Amino acid sequence: MRKWLYLASAVSAEVTGTLALKGALDSPALYLVAVLGYGAAFIFLSLTLRAGMPLGIAYGIWGATGVALTAVLALVFFAEPLTPVMLVGLACIMAGVILVELGNRENVMDETSNGESE
């Protein structure tokens, strides 16, 4: 459970940093928030990996969730467009992450049934 909290924190920090980067174009003080957000994202991502989440899963979820949240929040905060084509793209990204996660679960189940540990 701890690894998922670290991953959620990594995603939140990365999205915050990215949105702050856009906001810093009008308010340069937000560059500090962007730097802190990206720094925190990498710290939390490393804690996620240290807690035992496989790299492919952690990075896939971090990247895909970050892209999706950033696109939606850019619509909310900056009135950037979110077109139907973009929505299909986001759905494809999320489907890909789900498939990678399901593939990992099958691998873990196979290892467990063969007497190997994660």
mmCIF file with all atom_site columns, C-alpha atoms in Angstrom:
data_model
loop_
_atom_site.group_PDB
_atom_site.id
_atom_site.type_symbol
_atom_site.label_atom_id
_atom_site.label_alt_id
_atom_site.label_comp_id
_atom_site.label_asym_id
_atom_site.label_entity_id
_atom_site.label_seq_id
_atom_site.pdbx_PDB_ins_code
_atom_site.Cartn_x
_atom_site.Cartn_y
_atom_site.Cartn_z
_atom_site.occupancy
_atom_site.B_iso_or_equiv
_atom_site.pdbx_formal_charge
_atom_site.auth_seq_id
_atom_site.auth_comp_id
_atom_site.auth_asym_id
_atom_site.auth_atom_id
_atom_site.pdbx_PDB_model_num
ATOM 1   C CA . MET A 1 1   ? 0.000   0.000   0.000   1.00 0.00 ? 1   MET A CA 1
ATOM 2   C CA . ARG A 1 2   ? 2.882   2.343   0.823   1.00 0.00 ? 2   ARG A CA 1
ATOM 3   C CA . LYS A 1 3   ? 4.289   2.051   -2.703  1.00 0.00 ? 3   LYS A CA 1
ATOM 4   C CA . TRP A 1 4   ? 0.969   3.231   -4.172  1.00 0.00 ? 4   TRP A CA 1
ATOM 5   C CA . LEU A 1 5   ? 0.934   6.268   -1.876  1.00 0.00 ? 5   LEU A CA 1
ATOM 6   C CA . TYR A 1 6   ? 4.467   7.113   -2.960  1.00 0.00 ? 6   TYR A CA 1
ATOM 7   C CA . LEU A 1 7   ? 3.457   6.720   -6.598  1.00 0.00 ? 7   LEU A CA 1
ATOM 8   C CA . ALA A 1 8   ? 0.375   8.925   -6.168  1.00 0.00 ? 8   ALA A CA 1
ATOM 9   C CA . SER A 1 9   ? 2.612   11.533  -4.522  1.00 0.00 ? 9   SER A CA 1
ATOM 10  C CA . ALA A 1 10  ? 5.080   11.299  -7.424  1.00 0.00 ? 10  ALA A CA 1
ATOM 11  C CA . VAL A 1 11  ? 2.286   11.848  -9.946  1.00 0.00 ? 11  VAL A CA 1
ATOM 12  C CA . SER A 1 12  ? 0.846   14.768  -7.972  1.00 0.00 ? 12  SER A CA 1
ATOM 13  C CA . ALA A 1 13  ? 4.249   16.433  -7.630  1.00 0.00 ? 13  ALA A CA 1
ATOM 14  C CA . GLU A 1 14  ? 5.056   15.990  -11.315 1.00 0.00 ? 14  GLU A CA 1
ATOM 15  C CA . VAL A 1 15  ? 1.700   17.392  -12.444 1.00 0.00 ? 15  VAL A CA 1
ATOM 16  C CA . THR A 1 16  ? 2.093   20.304  -10.036 1.00 0.00 ? 16  THR A CA 1
ATOM 17  C CA . GLY A 1 17  ? 5.548   21.022  -11.428 1.00 0.00 ? 17  GLY A CA 1
ATOM 18  C CA . THR A 1 18  ? 4.337   20.873  -15.005 1.00 0.00 ? 18  THR A CA 1
ATOM 19  C CA . LEU A 1 19  ? 1.351   23.149  -14.382 1.00 0.00 ? 19  LEU A CA 1
ATOM 20  C CA . ALA A 1 20  ? 3.605   25.554  -12.480 1.00 0.00 ? 20  ALA A CA 1
ATOM 21  C CA . LEU A 1 21  ? 5.953   25.619  -15.464 1.00 0.00 ? 21  LEU A CA 1
ATOM 22  C CA . LYS A 1 22  ? 3.101   26.816  -17.667 1.00 0.00 ? 22  LYS A CA 1
ATOM 23  C CA . GLY A 1 23  ? 1.954   29.306  -15.037 1.00 0.00 ? 23  GLY A CA 1
ATOM 24  C CA . ALA A 1 24  ? 5.497   30.635  -14.662 1.00 0.00 ? 24  ALA A CA 1
ATOM 25  C CA . LEU A 1 25  ? 5.248   32.139  -18.137 1.00 0.00 ? 25  LEU A CA 1
ATOM 26  C CA . ASP A 1 26  ? 3.041   34.811  -16.545 1.00 0.00 ? 26  ASP A CA 1
ATOM 27  C CA . SER A 1 27  ? 4.330   34.620  -12.951 1.00 0.00 ? 27  SER A CA 1
ATOM 28  C CA . PRO A 1 28  ? 8.070   33.842  -12.864 1.00 0.00 ? 28  PRO A CA 1
ATOM 29  C CA . ALA A 1 29  ? 7.951   33.007  -9.131  1.00 0.00 ? 29  ALA A CA 1
ATOM 30  C CA . LEU A 1 30  ? 6.232   29.758  -10.131 1.00 0.00 ? 30  LEU A CA 1
ATOM 31  C CA . TYR A 1 31  ? 9.523   28.502  -11.573 1.00 0.00 ? 31  TYR A CA 1
ATOM 32  C CA . LEU A 1 32  ? 10.459  27.641  -7.986  1.00 0.00 ? 32  LEU A CA 1
ATOM 33  C CA . VAL A 1 33  ? 7.274   25.573  -7.641  1.00 0.00 ? 33  VAL A CA 1
ATOM 34  C CA . ALA A 1 34  ? 8.131   23.805  -10.905 1.00 0.00 ? 34  ALA A CA 1
ATOM 35  C CA . VAL A 1 35  ? 11.630  22.902  -9.708  1.00 0.00 ? 35  VAL A CA 1
ATOM 36  C CA . LEU A 1 36  ? 10.337  21.721  -6.316  1.00 0.00 ? 36  LEU A CA 1
ATOM 37  C CA . GLY A 1 37  ? 7.552   19.739  -7.980  1.00 0.00 ? 37  GLY A CA 1
ATOM 38  C CA . TYR A 1 38  ? 9.915   17.904  -10.307 1.00 0.00 ? 38  TYR A CA 1
ATOM 39  C CA . GLY A 1 39  ? 12.393  17.281  -7.489  1.00 0.00 ? 39  GLY A CA 1
ATOM 40  C CA . ALA A 1 40  ? 9.668   15.873  -5.249  1.00 0.00 ? 40  ALA A CA 1
ATOM 41  C CA . ALA A 1 41  ? 8.378   13.733  -8.120  1.00 0.00 ? 41  ALA A CA 1
ATOM 42  C CA . PHE A 1 42  ? 11.755  12.041  -8.552  1.00 0.00 ? 42  PHE A CA 1
ATOM 43  C CA . ILE A 1 43  ? 12.147  11.537  -4.808  1.00 0.00 ? 43  ILE A CA 1
ATOM 44  C CA . PHE A 1 44  ? 8.714   9.932   -4.540  1.00 0.00 ? 44  PHE A CA 1
ATOM 45  C CA . LEU A 1 45  ? 9.325   7.837   -7.653  1.00 0.00 ? 45  LEU A CA 1
ATOM 46  C CA . SER A 1 46  ? 12.548  6.509   -6.141  1.00 0.00 ? 46  SER A CA 1
ATOM 47  C CA . LEU A 1 47  ? 10.686  5.712   -2.892  1.00 0.00 ? 47  LEU A CA 1
ATOM 48  C CA . THR A 1 48  ? 8.098   3.863   -4.972  1.00 0.00 ? 48  THR A CA 1
ATOM 49  C CA . LEU A 1 49  ? 10.825  1.725   -6.524  1.00 0.00 ? 49  LEU A CA 1
ATOM 50  C CA . ARG A 1 50  ? 12.499  1.184   -3.162  1.00 0.00 ? 50  ARG A CA 1
ATOM 51  C CA . ALA A 1 51  ? 9.145   -0.006  -1.766  1.00 0.00 ? 51  ALA A CA 1
ATOM 52  C CA . GLY A 1 52  ? 9.207   -2.798  -4.349  1.00 0.00 ? 52  GLY A CA 1
ATOM 53  C CA . MET A 1 53  ? 7.163   -1.669  -7.336  1.00 0.00 ? 53  MET A CA 1
ATOM 54  C CA . PRO A 1 54  ? 8.653   -2.854  -10.652 1.00 0.00 ? 54  PRO A CA 1
ATOM 55  C CA . LEU A 1 55  ? 10.188  -0.057  -12.731 1.00 0.00 ? 55  LEU A CA 1
ATOM 56  C CA . GLY A 1 56  ? 8.042   -0.690  -15.822 1.00 0.00 ? 56  GLY A CA 1
ATOM 57  C CA . ILE A 1 57  ? 4.843   -0.500  -13.805 1.00 0.00 ? 57  ILE A CA 1
ATOM 58  C CA . ALA A 1 58  ? 5.860   2.535   -11.751 1.00 0.00 ? 58  ALA A CA 1
ATOM 59  C CA . TYR A 1 59  ? 7.147   4.524   -14.711 1.00 0.00 ? 59  TYR A CA 1
ATOM 60  C CA . GLY A 1 60  ? 4.205   3.571   -16.923 1.00 0.00 ? 60  GLY A CA 1
ATOM 61  C CA . ILE A 1 61  ? 1.609   4.605   -14.385 1.00 0.00 ? 61  ILE A CA 1
ATOM 62  C CA . TRP A 1 62  ? 3.564   7.739   -13.429 1.00 0.00 ? 62  TRP A CA 1
ATOM 63  C CA . GLY A 1 63  ? 3.955   8.853   -17.025 1.00 0.00 ? 63  GLY A CA 1
ATOM 64  C CA . ALA A 1 64  ? 0.478   7.995   -18.265 1.00 0.00 ? 64  ALA A CA 1
ATOM 65  C CA . THR A 1 65  ? -1.354  9.359   -15.253 1.00 0.00 ? 65  THR A CA 1
ATOM 66  C CA . GLY A 1 66  ? 0.757   12.498  -15.382 1.00 0.00 ? 66  GLY A CA 1
ATOM 67  C CA . VAL A 1 67  ? -0.069  13.055  -19.049 1.00 0.00 ? 67  VAL A CA 1
ATOM 68  C CA . ALA A 1 68  ? -3.793  12.513  -18.486 1.00 0.00 ? 68  ALA A CA 1
ATOM 69  C CA . LEU A 1 69  ? -4.032  14.710  -15.393 1.00 0.00 ? 69  LEU A CA 1
ATOM 70  C CA . THR A 1 70  ? -1.931  17.438  -16.955 1.00 0.00 ? 70  THR A CA 1
ATOM 71  C CA . ALA A 1 71  ? -4.150  17.527  -20.050 1.00 0.00 ? 71  ALA A CA 1
ATOM 72  C CA . VAL A 1 72  ? -7.350  17.716  -17.994 1.00 0.00 ? 72  VAL A CA 1
ATOM 73  C CA . LEU A 1 73  ? -5.987  20.290  -15.550 1.00 0.00 ? 73  LEU A CA 1
ATOM 74  C CA . ALA A 1 74  ? -4.575  22.398  -18.396 1.00 0.00 ? 74  ALA A CA 1
ATOM 75  C CA . LEU A 1 75  ? -8.143  22.599  -19.659 1.00 0.00 ? 75  LEU A CA 1
ATOM 76  C CA . VAL A 1 76  ? -9.346  23.698  -16.217 1.00 0.00 ? 76  VAL A CA 1
ATOM 77  C CA . PHE A 1 77  ? -6.583  26.172  -15.344 1.00 0.00 ? 77  PHE A CA 1
ATOM 78  C CA . PHE A 1 78  ? -5.385  27.433  -18.715 1.00 0.00 ? 78  PHE A CA 1
ATOM 79  C CA . ALA A 1 79  ? -8.414  26.843  -20.985 1.00 0.00 ? 79  ALA A CA 1
ATOM 80  C CA . GLU A 1 80  ? -6.286  24.660  -23.261 1.00 0.00 ? 80  GLU A CA 1
ATOM 81  C CA . PRO A 1 81  ? -8.256  22.475  -25.665 1.00 0.00 ? 81  PRO A CA 1
ATOM 82  C CA . LEU A 1 82  ? -9.032  18.830  -25.000 1.00 0.00 ? 82  LEU A CA 1
ATOM 83  C CA . THR A 1 83  ? -10.234 17.541  -28.354 1.00 0.00 ? 83  THR A CA 1
ATOM 84  C CA . PRO A 1 84  ? -11.939 14.227  -29.070 1.00 0.00 ? 84  PRO A CA 1
ATOM 85  C CA . VAL A 1 85  ? -8.741  12.968  -30.712 1.00 0.00 ? 85  VAL A CA 1
ATOM 86  C CA . MET A 1 86  ? -6.797  13.872  -27.569 1.00 0.00 ? 86  MET A CA 1
ATOM 87  C CA . LEU A 1 87  ? -9.352  12.004  -25.443 1.00 0.00 ? 87  LEU A CA 1
ATOM 88  C CA . VAL A 1 88  ? -8.923  8.906   -27.604 1.00 0.00 ? 88  VAL A CA 1
ATOM 89  C CA . GLY A 1 89  ? -5.161  9.227   -27.190 1.00 0.00 ? 89  GLY A CA 1
ATOM 90  C CA . LEU A 1 90  ? -5.492  9.486   -23.427 1.00 0.00 ? 90  LEU A CA 1
ATOM 91  C CA . ALA A 1 91  ? -7.756  6.444   -23.390 1.00 0.00 ? 91  ALA A CA 1
ATOM 92  C CA . CYS A 1 92  ? -5.143  4.502   -25.385 1.00 0.00 ? 92  CYS A CA 1
ATOM 93  C CA . ILE A 1 93  ? -2.417  5.511   -22.955 1.00 0.00 ? 93  ILE A CA 1
ATOM 94  C CA . MET A 1 94  ? -4.493  4.393   -19.993 1.00 0.00 ? 94  MET A CA 1
ATOM 95  C CA . ALA A 1 95  ? -5.410  1.115   -21.707 1.00 0.00 ? 95  ALA A CA 1
ATOM 96  C CA . GLY A 1 96  ? -1.729  0.471   -22.344 1.00 0.00 ? 96  GLY A CA 1
ATOM 97  C CA . VAL A 1 97  ? -0.848  1.023   -18.690 1.00 0.00 ? 97  VAL A CA 1
ATOM 98  C CA . ILE A 1 98  ? -3.635  -1.312  -17.611 1.00 0.00 ? 98  ILE A CA 1
ATOM 99  C CA . LEU A 1 99  ? -2.356  -3.994  -19.980 1.00 0.00 ? 99  LEU A CA 1
ATOM 100 C CA . VAL A 1 100 ? 1.195   -3.623  -18.650 1.00 0.00 ? 100 VAL A CA 1
ATOM 101 C CA . GLU A 1 101 ? -0.106  -3.912  -15.084 1.00 0.00 ? 101 GLU A CA 1
ATOM 102 C CA . LEU A 1 102 ? -2.168  -7.004  -15.960 1.00 0.00 ? 102 LEU A CA 1
ATOM 103 C CA . GLY A 1 103 ? 0.872   -8.551  -17.638 1.00 0.00 ? 103 GLY A CA 1
ATOM 104 C CA . ASN A 1 104 ? 2.913   -7.895  -14.514 1.00 0.00 ? 104 ASN A CA 1
ATOM 105 C CA . ARG A 1 105 ? 0.267   -9.511  -12.312 1.00 0.00 ? 105 ARG A CA 1
ATOM 106 C CA . GLU A 1 106 ? 0.290   -12.616 -14.499 1.00 0.00 ? 106 GLU A CA 1
ATOM 107 C CA . ASN A 1 107 ? 4.081   -12.736 -14.193 1.00 0.00 ? 107 ASN A CA 1
ATOM 108 C CA . VAL A 1 108 ? 3.914   -12.373 -10.401 1.00 0.00 ? 108 VAL A CA 1
ATOM 109 C CA . MET A 1 109 ? 1.258   -15.083 -10.200 1.00 0.00 ? 109 MET A CA 1
ATOM 110 C CA . ASP A 1 110 ? 3.406   -17.418 -12.346 1.00 0.00 ? 110 ASP A CA 1
ATOM 111 C CA . GLU A 1 111 ? 6.448   -16.810 -10.142 1.00 0.00 ? 111 GLU A CA 1
ATOM 112 C CA . THR A 1 112 ? 4.400   -17.381 -6.985  1.00 0.00 ? 112 THR A CA 1
ATOM 113 C CA . SER A 1 113 ? 2.949   -20.652 -8.284  1.00 0.00 ? 113 SER A CA 1
ATOM 114 C CA . ASN A 1 114 ? 6.474   -21.826 -9.205  1.00 0.00 ? 114 ASN A CA 1
ATOM 115 C CA . GLY A 1 115 ? 7.662   -21.184 -5.672  1.00 0.00 ? 115 GLY A CA 1
ATOM 116 C CA . GLU A 1 116 ? 9.586   -18.037 -6.504  1.00 0.00 ? 116 GLU A CA 1
ATOM 117 C CA . SER A 1 117 ? 9.076   -14.826 -4.601  1.00 0.00 ? 117 SER A CA 1
ATOM 118 C CA . GLU A 1 118 ? 8.590   -11.283 -5.940  1.00 0.00 ? 118 GLU A CA 1
#
